[in-house]
Coordinates of N, CA and C in Angstrom, one line a residue:
M19 N -9.5 -14.0 36.9 CA -10.1 -12.8 36.3 C -11.0 -13.3 35.2
A20 N -12.2 -12.7 35.1 CA -13.2 -13.1 34.1 C -12.6 -12.7 32.7
P21 N -12.9 -13.6 31.7 CA -12.4 -13.4 30.4 C -12.9 -12.1 29.8
S22 N -14.1 -11.6 30.2 CA -14.6 -10.4 29.6 C -14.3 -9.1 30.4
S23 N -13.3 -9.2 31.3 CA -13.0 -8.0 32.1 C -12.3 -6.9 31.2
P24 N -12.5 -5.7 31.6 CA -11.9 -4.6 30.9 C -10.4 -4.8 30.7
R25 N -9.6 -5.3 31.7 CA -8.2 -5.4 31.6 C -7.9 -6.5 30.5
H26 N -8.6 -7.6 30.5 CA -8.4 -8.6 29.5 C -8.7 -8.1 28.1
A27 N -9.8 -7.3 28.0 CA -10.1 -6.8 26.7 C -9.0 -5.9 26.2
L28 N -8.5 -5.1 27.1 CA -7.4 -4.2 26.6 C -6.2 -4.9 26.2
R29 N -5.8 -6.0 26.9 CA -4.7 -6.8 26.5 C -4.9 -7.4 25.1
E30 N -6.1 -7.9 24.9 CA -6.3 -8.5 23.5 C -6.3 -7.4 22.4
Q31 N -6.8 -6.3 22.7 CA -6.7 -5.2 21.7 C -5.3 -4.8 21.5
D32 N -4.5 -4.7 22.5 CA -3.1 -4.3 22.4 C -2.3 -5.3 21.6
A33 N -2.6 -6.6 21.8 CA -2.0 -7.7 21.1 C -2.3 -7.6 19.6
L34 N -3.6 -7.3 19.3 CA -4.0 -7.2 17.9 C -3.4 -6.0 17.2
W35 N -3.3 -4.9 17.9 CA -2.6 -3.7 17.4 C -1.2 -4.0 17.1
A36 N -0.5 -4.7 18.0 CA 0.9 -5.1 17.7 C 1.0 -6.0 16.5
E37 N 0.1 -6.9 16.3 CA 0.1 -7.7 15.1 C -0.1 -6.9 13.8
L38 N -1.0 -5.9 13.9 CA -1.2 -5.0 12.7 C 0.1 -4.3 12.4
L39 N 0.8 -3.8 13.4 CA 2.1 -3.0 13.2 C 3.1 -4.0 12.6
A40 N 3.1 -5.2 13.0 CA 4.1 -6.2 12.5 C 3.8 -6.5 11.0
M41 N 2.5 -6.6 10.7 CA 2.1 -6.8 9.3 C 2.6 -5.6 8.5
G42 N 2.4 -4.4 9.0 CA 2.8 -3.2 8.3 C 4.3 -3.2 8.0
S43 N 5.1 -3.6 9.0 CA 6.6 -3.7 8.8 C 6.9 -4.7 7.7
S44 N 6.2 -5.8 7.7 CA 6.5 -6.8 6.7 C 6.1 -6.3 5.3
V45 N 5.0 -5.6 5.2 CA 4.6 -5.0 3.9 C 5.6 -4.0 3.4
V46 N 6.1 -3.1 4.3 CA 7.1 -2.2 3.9 C 8.3 -2.9 3.3
G47 N 8.8 -4.0 4.0 CA 9.9 -4.7 3.5 C 9.7 -5.4 2.2
S48 N 8.5 -5.8 1.9 CA 8.1 -6.4 0.7 C 8.2 -5.4 -0.5
L49 N 7.6 -4.2 -0.2 CA 7.7 -3.1 -1.2 C 9.1 -2.7 -1.4
E50 N 9.9 -2.7 -0.4 CA 11.4 -2.3 -0.7 C 12.0 -3.3 -1.7
K51 N 11.7 -4.5 -1.6 CA 12.2 -5.5 -2.6 C 11.6 -5.3 -4.0
T52 N 10.4 -4.9 -4.0 CA 9.8 -4.6 -5.4 C 10.5 -3.4 -6.0
V53 N 10.8 -2.4 -5.2 CA 11.5 -1.2 -5.7 C 12.9 -1.5 -6.1
Q54 N 13.6 -2.4 -5.4 CA 14.9 -2.9 -5.8 C 14.8 -3.6 -7.2
A55 N 13.7 -4.4 -7.4 CA 13.5 -5.0 -8.7 C 13.3 -4.0 -9.8
V56 N 12.6 -2.9 -9.5 CA 12.3 -1.9 -10.5 C 13.6 -1.1 -10.8
C57 N 14.2 -0.7 -9.7 CA 15.3 0.3 -9.9 C 16.7 -0.3 -10.1
D58 N 16.9 -1.5 -9.5 CA 18.2 -2.1 -9.6 C 18.2 -3.4 -10.4
G59 N 17.1 -3.8 -10.9 CA 17.1 -5.1 -11.7 C 17.2 -6.3 -10.8
R60 N 16.8 -6.2 -9.5 CA 16.9 -7.3 -8.6 C 15.7 -8.3 -8.8
L61 N 15.7 -8.9 -9.9 CA 14.6 -9.8 -10.2 C 14.6 -11.1 -9.4
D62 N 15.7 -11.4 -8.8 CA 15.8 -12.5 -7.9 C 14.9 -12.3 -6.6
L63 N 14.5 -11.1 -6.4 CA 13.7 -10.8 -5.2 C 12.2 -11.0 -5.4
V64 N 11.8 -11.2 -6.7 CA 10.4 -11.3 -7.0 C 9.8 -12.5 -6.3
A65 N 10.5 -13.6 -6.2 CA 10.0 -14.8 -5.5 C 9.7 -14.5 -4.0
E66 N 10.6 -13.7 -3.4 CA 10.4 -13.4 -2.0 C 9.1 -12.5 -1.9
V67 N 9.0 -11.6 -2.8 CA 7.8 -10.7 -2.8 C 6.5 -11.5 -2.8
K68 N 6.5 -12.6 -3.7 CA 5.4 -13.4 -3.8 C 5.1 -14.2 -2.5
E69 N 6.1 -14.7 -1.9 CA 5.9 -15.4 -0.6 C 5.4 -14.5 0.5
E70 N 5.9 -13.2 0.5 CA 5.4 -12.3 1.5 C 4.0 -11.8 1.2
E71 N 3.6 -11.7 -0.1 CA 2.2 -11.4 -0.4 C 1.3 -12.5 0.1
E72 N 1.7 -13.7 -0.1 CA 0.8 -14.8 0.4 C 0.7 -14.8 1.9
E73 N 1.8 -14.5 2.6 CA 1.8 -14.3 4.1 C 0.9 -13.2 4.5
S74 N 0.9 -12.1 3.7 CA 0.1 -10.9 4.0 C -1.4 -11.3 3.9
D75 N -1.7 -12.1 2.9 CA -3.1 -12.6 2.7 C -3.6 -13.3 3.9
R76 N -2.7 -14.2 4.4 CA -3.0 -15.0 5.6 C -3.2 -14.2 6.8
R77 N -2.3 -13.2 7.0 CA -2.4 -12.4 8.2 C -3.6 -11.5 8.1
E78 N -3.9 -11.0 6.9 CA -5.1 -10.1 6.8 C -6.4 -10.8 7.3
V79 N -6.5 -12.1 6.9 CA -7.7 -12.8 7.3 C -7.7 -13.0 8.8
L80 N -6.6 -13.4 9.4 CA -6.5 -13.7 10.8 C -6.8 -12.4 11.6
I81 N -6.2 -11.3 11.2 CA -6.4 -10.1 11.9 C -7.9 -9.6 11.8
E82 N -8.5 -9.8 10.7 CA -9.9 -9.4 10.6 C -10.8 -10.3 11.4
Q83 N -10.5 -11.6 11.4 CA -11.3 -12.5 12.3 C -11.1 -12.2 13.7
E84 N -9.9 -11.9 14.2 CA -9.7 -11.6 15.6 C -10.3 -10.2 16.0
C85 N -10.3 -9.3 15.1 CA -10.9 -8.0 15.3 C -12.4 -8.1 15.5
L86 N -13.0 -8.9 14.6 CA -14.5 -9.1 14.7 C -14.8 -9.9 16.0
R87 N -14.0 -10.8 16.4 CA -14.2 -11.5 17.6 C -14.2 -10.6 18.8
I88 N -13.2 -9.7 18.8 CA -13.1 -8.7 19.9 C -14.3 -7.8 20.0
L89 N -14.7 -7.3 18.8 CA -15.9 -6.4 18.7 C -17.1 -7.1 19.3
A90 N -17.3 -8.4 18.9 CA -18.5 -9.1 19.4 C -18.4 -9.4 20.9
L91 N -17.2 -9.8 21.4 CA -17.1 -10.2 22.7 C -17.0 -9.1 23.7
F92 N -16.3 -8.0 23.4 CA -16.1 -7.0 24.4 C -16.9 -5.7 24.2
E93 N -17.5 -5.6 23.0 CA -18.3 -4.4 22.6 C -17.5 -3.1 23.0
P94 N -16.3 -2.8 22.5 CA -15.6 -1.6 22.9 C -16.3 -0.3 22.4
V95 N -16.0 0.7 23.1 CA -16.7 2.0 22.8 C -15.6 3.1 22.8
A96 N -16.0 4.3 22.3 CA -15.1 5.4 22.3 C -13.8 5.1 21.6
S97 N -12.6 5.5 22.2 CA -11.3 5.3 21.5 C -11.0 3.9 21.2
D98 N -11.4 2.9 22.1 CA -11.2 1.5 21.8 C -11.9 1.1 20.5
L99 N -13.1 1.6 20.4 CA -13.9 1.2 19.1 C -13.2 1.8 17.9
R100 N -12.7 3.1 18.0 CA -12.0 3.7 16.9 C -10.7 2.9 16.6
R101 N -10.1 2.3 17.6 CA -8.9 1.6 17.3 C -9.2 0.3 16.5
M102 N -10.3 -0.4 16.9 CA -10.8 -1.6 16.2 C -11.2 -1.3 14.8
A103 N -11.9 -0.1 14.6 CA -12.2 0.3 13.2 C -11.0 0.6 12.4
T104 N -10.0 1.2 13.0 CA -8.7 1.5 12.4 C -8.0 0.2 11.9
I105 N -8.0 -0.8 12.8 CA -7.4 -2.1 12.5 C -8.0 -2.7 11.3
L106 N -9.4 -2.7 11.2 CA -10.1 -3.3 10.1 C -9.7 -2.6 8.8
K107 N -9.7 -1.3 8.8 CA -9.4 -0.5 7.6 C -7.9 -0.6 7.2
V108 N -7.0 -0.4 8.1 CA -5.6 -0.4 7.8 C -5.2 -1.8 7.3
N109 N -5.7 -2.8 8.0 CA -5.5 -4.2 7.6 C -5.7 -4.5 6.1
R110 N -6.8 -4.0 5.7 CA -7.2 -4.1 4.3 C -6.3 -3.4 3.3
D111 N -5.9 -2.1 3.7 CA -5.0 -1.3 2.9 C -3.7 -2.0 2.8
L112 N -3.2 -2.5 3.9 CA -1.9 -3.2 3.9 C -1.9 -4.4 3.0
E113 N -2.9 -5.2 3.0 CA -3.0 -6.3 2.1 C -3.0 -5.9 0.7
R114 N -3.7 -4.8 0.4 CA -3.7 -4.3 -1.0 C -2.4 -3.8 -1.5
I115 N -1.6 -3.2 -0.6 CA -0.3 -2.7 -0.9 C 0.6 -3.9 -1.3
A116 N 0.5 -5.0 -0.4 CA 1.3 -6.1 -0.7 C 0.9 -6.8 -2.1
D117 N -0.3 -6.8 -2.4 CA -0.8 -7.4 -3.6 C -0.3 -6.5 -4.8
L118 N -0.4 -5.2 -4.7 CA 0.0 -4.3 -5.8 C 1.6 -4.4 -6.0
A119 N 2.3 -4.5 -4.8 CA 3.7 -4.6 -4.9 C 4.1 -5.9 -5.7
L120 N 3.4 -7.0 -5.5 CA 3.7 -8.2 -6.3 C 3.4 -8.0 -7.7
R121 N 2.3 -7.3 -8.0 CA 2.0 -7.1 -9.5 C 3.1 -6.3 -10.1
V122 N 3.6 -5.2 -9.5 CA 4.6 -4.4 -10.1 C 5.9 -5.3 -10.3
A123 N 6.2 -6.1 -9.3 CA 7.5 -6.9 -9.4 C 7.3 -7.9 -10.5
R124 N 6.2 -8.5 -10.7 CA 6.0 -9.5 -11.8 C 6.0 -8.8 -13.1
R125 N 5.5 -7.6 -13.3 CA 5.5 -7.0 -14.5 C 6.9 -6.5 -14.9
V126 N 7.7 -6.1 -14.0 CA 9.1 -5.7 -14.3 C 9.9 -7.0 -14.7
R127 N 9.6 -8.1 -14.0 CA 10.3 -9.3 -14.4 C 9.9 -9.7 -15.8
K128 N 8.6 -9.6 -16.1 CA 8.2 -10.0 -17.5 C 8.8 -9.1 -18.5
L129 N 8.9 -7.8 -18.2 CA 9.5 -6.8 -19.1 C 10.9 -7.2 -19.4
N130 N 11.6 -7.6 -18.4 CA 13.0 -7.9 -18.5 C 13.2 -9.2 -19.3
R131 N 12.3 -10.1 -19.2 CA 12.4 -11.4 -19.9 C 12.0 -11.3 -21.4
K132 N 11.0 -10.5 -21.7 CA 10.4 -10.6 -23.0 C 10.7 -9.3 -23.9
Y133 N 11.0 -8.2 -23.2 CA 11.2 -7.0 -24.0 C 12.5 -6.3 -23.5
V134 N 13.6 -7.0 -23.8 CA 14.9 -6.5 -23.3 C 15.2 -5.1 -24.0
A135 N 14.6 -4.8 -25.1 CA 14.9 -3.5 -25.7 C 14.3 -2.3 -25.0
I136 N 13.4 -2.6 -24.0 CA 12.7 -1.5 -23.3 C 13.3 -1.5 -21.9
A137 N 13.9 -0.4 -21.5 CA 14.4 -0.2 -20.1 C 13.4 0.5 -19.3
V138 N 13.4 0.2 -18.0 CA 12.6 1.0 -17.0 C 13.0 2.4 -17.0
P139 N 12.1 3.4 -17.3 CA 12.5 4.8 -17.4 C 12.9 5.3 -16.0
D140 N 13.8 6.3 -16.0 CA 14.3 6.9 -14.7 C 13.2 7.5 -13.9
D141 N 12.2 8.1 -14.7 CA 11.1 8.8 -13.9 C 10.2 7.7 -13.2
L142 N 10.1 6.6 -13.8 CA 9.3 5.5 -13.2 C 10.1 5.0 -11.9
K143 N 11.4 4.9 -12.0 CA 12.2 4.5 -10.9 C 12.0 5.5 -9.7
T144 N 12.0 6.8 -10.1 CA 11.8 7.9 -9.1 C 10.5 7.7 -8.4
L145 N 9.4 7.5 -9.3 CA 8.1 7.3 -8.7 C 8.1 6.1 -7.7
A146 N 8.8 5.0 -8.1 CA 8.8 3.9 -7.2 C 9.5 4.2 -5.9
R147 N 10.6 5.0 -5.9 CA 11.2 5.3 -4.6 C 10.3 6.3 -3.8
D148 N 9.6 7.2 -4.5 CA 8.8 8.2 -3.8 C 7.6 7.4 -3.1
V149 N 7.1 6.4 -3.8 CA 6.0 5.7 -3.2 C 6.4 4.9 -2.0
L150 N 7.6 4.3 -2.1 CA 8.2 3.5 -1.0 C 8.3 4.5 0.2
A151 N 8.8 5.7 -0.1 CA 9.0 6.7 1.0 C 7.7 7.0 1.7
Q152 N 6.6 7.1 0.9 CA 5.3 7.4 1.5 C 4.8 6.2 2.3
V153 N 5.0 5.0 1.9 CA 4.5 3.8 2.6 C 5.3 3.7 3.9
N154 N 6.6 3.9 3.8 CA 7.5 3.8 5.0 C 7.1 4.9 6.0
A155 N 6.8 6.1 5.5 CA 6.4 7.2 6.4 C 5.1 6.9 7.1
V156 N 4.1 6.3 6.3 CA 2.8 6.1 6.9 C 2.9 5.0 8.0
H157 N 3.8 4.0 7.8 CA 3.9 3.0 8.8 C 4.5 3.6 10.1
E158 N 5.5 4.4 9.9 CA 6.1 5.1 11.1 C 5.1 5.9 11.8
T159 N 4.2 6.6 11.0 CA 3.2 7.4 11.6 C 2.1 6.6 12.3
L160 N 1.8 5.4 11.8 CA 0.9 4.5 12.4 C 1.4 4.1 13.8
V161 N 2.7 3.8 13.8 CA 3.3 3.3 15.1 C 3.3 4.5 16.1
A162 N 3.6 5.7 15.6 CA 3.6 6.9 16.5 C 2.2 7.4 16.8
R163 N 1.2 7.0 16.0 CA -0.1 7.6 16.1 C -0.1 9.1 16.1
D164 N 0.5 9.6 15.0 CA 0.8 11.1 14.9 C -0.1 11.6 13.8
A165 N -1.2 12.3 14.2 CA -2.2 12.8 13.3 C -1.6 13.9 12.4
G166 N -0.7 14.7 13.0 CA -0.1 15.9 12.3 C 0.7 15.4 11.1
R167 N 1.5 14.4 11.4 CA 2.3 13.8 10.3 C 1.4 13.1 9.3
A168 N 0.4 12.5 9.7 CA -0.5 11.8 8.8 C -1.1 12.8 7.8
R169 N -1.5 14.0 8.3 CA -2.0 15.0 7.4 C -0.9 15.4 6.4
A170 N 0.3 15.5 6.8 CA 1.4 15.9 5.8 C 1.6 14.8 4.8
I171 N 1.4 13.5 5.2 CA 1.5 12.4 4.2 C 0.4 12.5 3.2
I172 N -0.8 12.9 3.6 CA -1.9 13.0 2.7 C -1.6 14.1 1.6
T173 N -1.1 15.2 2.1 CA -0.7 16.3 1.2 C 0.4 15.9 0.3
G174 N 1.3 15.0 0.7 CA 2.4 14.5 -0.1 C 2.0 13.6 -1.2
D175 N 0.7 13.2 -1.2 CA 0.3 12.3 -2.3 C 0.1 13.1 -3.6
K176 N -0.1 14.4 -3.5 CA -0.4 15.2 -4.7 C 0.8 15.2 -5.7
P177 N 2.0 15.4 -5.2 CA 3.1 15.3 -6.2 C 3.3 13.9 -6.8
I178 N 2.9 12.9 -6.1 CA 3.0 11.5 -6.6 C 2.0 11.4 -7.8
D179 N 0.8 11.9 -7.5 CA -0.3 11.9 -8.6 C 0.2 12.6 -9.8
Q180 N 0.9 13.8 -9.6 CA 1.3 14.6 -10.7 C 2.4 13.8 -11.5
S181 N 3.3 13.2 -10.8 CA 4.4 12.4 -11.4 C 3.8 11.3 -12.2
Y182 N 2.8 10.6 -11.6 CA 2.2 9.5 -12.3 C 1.6 10.0 -13.7
R183 N 0.9 11.1 -13.6 CA 0.2 11.6 -14.9 C 1.3 11.9 -15.9
Q184 N 2.4 12.5 -15.5 CA 3.4 12.8 -16.5 C 4.0 11.6 -17.1
I185 N 4.3 10.6 -16.2 CA 4.8 9.3 -16.7 C 3.8 8.6 -17.7
R186 N 2.6 8.7 -17.3 CA 1.6 8.0 -18.2 C 1.5 8.7 -19.6
R187 N 1.6 10.0 -19.6 CA 1.6 10.7 -20.9 C 2.8 10.3 -21.7
R188 N 4.0 10.3 -21.1 CA 5.2 10.0 -21.8 C 5.2 8.5 -22.3
L189 N 4.7 7.6 -21.5 CA 4.7 6.2 -21.9 C 3.7 6.0 -23.1
R190 N 2.6 6.8 -23.1 CA 1.7 6.7 -24.2 C 2.3 7.2 -25.5
D191 N 3.1 8.3 -25.3 CA 3.8 8.8 -26.5 C 4.8 7.7 -27.0
E192 N 5.5 7.1 -26.1 CA 6.5 6.0 -26.5 C 5.7 4.9 -27.2
L193 N 4.6 4.5 -26.7 CA 3.8 3.5 -27.3 C 3.4 3.8 -28.7
A194 N 3.0 5.1 -28.9 CA 2.5 5.5 -30.2 C 3.7 5.5 -31.2
R195 N 4.9 5.8 -30.7 CA 6.1 5.8 -31.6 C 6.6 4.4 -31.9
D196 N 6.3 3.5 -30.9 CA 6.9 2.1 -31.0 C 5.8 1.1 -30.8
P197 N 4.8 1.0 -31.7 CA 3.7 0.1 -31.5 C 4.1 -1.4 -31.6
E198 N 5.3 -1.6 -32.2 CA 5.7 -3.0 -32.3 C 5.9 -3.7 -30.9
H199 N 6.2 -2.8 -29.9 CA 6.4 -3.3 -28.6 C 5.3 -2.9 -27.6
I200 N 4.1 -2.9 -28.1 CA 3.0 -2.3 -27.4 C 2.8 -3.0 -26.0
D201 N 3.0 -4.3 -26.0 CA 2.8 -5.1 -24.7 C 3.9 -4.7 -23.7
G202 N 5.1 -4.4 -24.1 CA 6.1 -3.9 -23.2 C 5.8 -2.6 -22.6
W203 N 5.3 -1.6 -23.4 CA 5.0 -0.3 -22.9 C 3.8 -0.4 -22.0
L204 N 2.8 -1.3 -22.3 CA 1.7 -1.5 -21.4 C 2.1 -2.1 -20.1
L205 N 3.1 -2.9 -20.0 CA 3.6 -3.4 -18.7 C 4.1 -2.2 -17.9
L206 N 4.8 -1.3 -18.5 CA 5.3 -0.1 -17.8 C 4.1 0.8 -17.3
L207 N 3.2 1.0 -18.2 CA 2.0 1.8 -17.8 C 1.3 1.2 -16.7
N208 N 1.1 -0.1 -16.7 CA 0.4 -0.8 -15.6 C 1.2 -0.7 -14.3
S209 N 2.5 -0.8 -14.4 CA 3.4 -0.7 -13.2 C 3.2 0.7 -12.6
A210 N 3.3 1.7 -13.4 CA 3.1 3.1 -12.9 C 1.8 3.3 -12.2
R211 N 0.7 2.7 -12.8 CA -0.6 2.8 -12.3 C -0.7 2.1 -10.9
N212 N -0.1 0.9 -10.8 CA -0.1 0.2 -9.6 C 0.7 0.9 -8.5
L213 N 1.8 1.5 -8.9 CA 2.6 2.3 -7.9 C 1.7 3.5 -7.4
E214 N 1.0 4.1 -8.3 CA 0.2 5.3 -7.8 C -0.9 4.8 -6.9
R215 N -1.5 3.6 -7.2 CA -2.5 3.0 -6.3 C -2.0 2.7 -4.9
I216 N -0.7 2.2 -4.9 CA -0.1 2.0 -3.6 C 0.0 3.3 -2.8
A217 N 0.4 4.4 -3.4 CA 0.4 5.6 -2.7 C -1.0 6.1 -2.2
D218 N -2.0 5.7 -3.0 CA -3.4 6.0 -2.6 C -3.7 5.3 -1.3
H219 N -3.3 4.0 -1.2 CA -3.6 3.2 0.0 C -2.8 3.8 1.2
A220 N -1.6 4.3 0.9 CA -0.9 4.9 2.0 C -1.6 6.2 2.5
S221 N -2.2 6.9 1.6 CA -3.0 8.1 2.0 C -4.2 7.7 2.8
G222 N -4.8 6.6 2.3 CA -6.0 6.0 3.0 C -5.6 5.7 4.5
I223 N -4.4 5.1 4.7 CA -4.0 4.7 6.0 C -3.8 6.0 6.8
A224 N -3.2 7.0 6.2 CA -3.0 8.3 6.9 C -4.3 8.9 7.3
E225 N -5.3 8.9 6.4 CA -6.7 9.4 6.8 C -7.2 8.6 8.0
T226 N -7.0 7.3 8.0 CA -7.5 6.5 9.1 C -6.8 6.9 10.5
I227 N -5.5 7.2 10.4 CA -4.8 7.6 11.6 C -5.4 8.9 12.1
V228 N -5.7 9.8 11.3 CA -6.4 11.1 11.7 C -7.7 10.7 12.4
F229 N -8.5 9.8 11.8 CA -9.7 9.3 12.5 C -9.5 8.7 13.8
L230 N -8.4 7.9 13.9 CA -8.1 7.2 15.2 C -7.8 8.3 16.3
E231 N -7.0 9.3 15.9 CA -6.5 10.2 17.0 C -7.5 11.4 17.2
E232 N -8.2 11.8 16.2 CA -9.1 12.9 16.3 C -10.6 12.7 16.2
G233 N -10.9 11.5 15.8 CA -12.3 11.1 15.6 C -13.0 11.8 14.4
S234 N -12.1 12.3 13.5 CA -12.6 13.0 12.3 C -12.5 12.2 11.1
I235 N -13.5 12.1 10.3 CA -13.5 11.4 9.0 C -13.2 12.4 7.9
I236 N -12.0 12.4 7.4 CA -11.5 13.4 6.4 C -11.5 12.8 5.0
R237 N -11.8 11.6 4.8 CA -11.8 11.0 3.5 C -12.7 11.8 2.5
H238 N -12.1 12.1 1.4 CA -12.8 12.9 0.3 C -13.0 14.4 0.6
A239 N -12.7 14.8 1.8 CA -12.9 16.2 2.2 C -12.1 17.2 1.4
G240 N -12.7 18.0 0.6 CA -12.0 18.9 -0.2 C -11.1 18.4 -1.3
K241 N -11.4 17.1 -1.6 CA -10.5 16.4 -2.6 C -11.0 16.8 -4.0
P242 N -10.1 17.4 -4.8 CA -10.5 17.8 -6.2 C -10.6 16.5 -7.1
S243 N -11.4 16.6 -8.1 CA -11.5 15.5 -9.1 C -10.2 15.4 -9.8
T244 N -9.9 14.1 -10.2 CA -8.7 13.8 -10.9 C -8.7 14.3 -12.3
P245 N -7.8 15.1 -12.8 CA -7.9 15.5 -14.2 C -7.7 14.3 -15.1
Q246 N -8.4 14.4 -16.2 CA -8.3 13.3 -17.2 C -7.5 13.8 -18.4
D247 N -6.7 12.9 -18.9 CA -5.9 13.2 -20.2 C -6.9 13.3 -21.3

């Protein structure tokens, strides 16, 4: 069979899709370890998060290279082209989630080592768990290719944004009351911000799932501007 046959092209696209889903599963597992570090003080897991982030970097490059090769060799159209575009976009979002998860894990470890008087607030722990739930849900939705559930995930990002803004205000108040430990409070502020950004990437993946299944680009559609403090 000729290498450029439609059947061969489909097999290669299916294999690449499976590799993307495997990367997604790995990233979810890495974020779970970060959340354990945040919520349960499992700082021993930070080294594993680092190793997995490095693996995500490697996989992201390989997936992008393979996707571009398939696009050039087979010139897919219609739904196949949408799937290739989805792989490129989701691949990047997953790599960013892995990178941000490592940043959060490192900052929590630094807080524990240098600022033992400052504990991770309960509302930040709740934010971490909520963000993990979003990322886990979007991975399951990607596997199922469920546009309806993807839209629900996008809507679910709003409460996370609200929680982040509340935490940010409270941490700034704590910083003003305790300027002696400014660097410690800034570590928590940065961690909260990175968790919120992870949720944004999960929403981005959900938007891409809608594009994959419906052909609609809904990014920024009806999105209100973010209130500023």
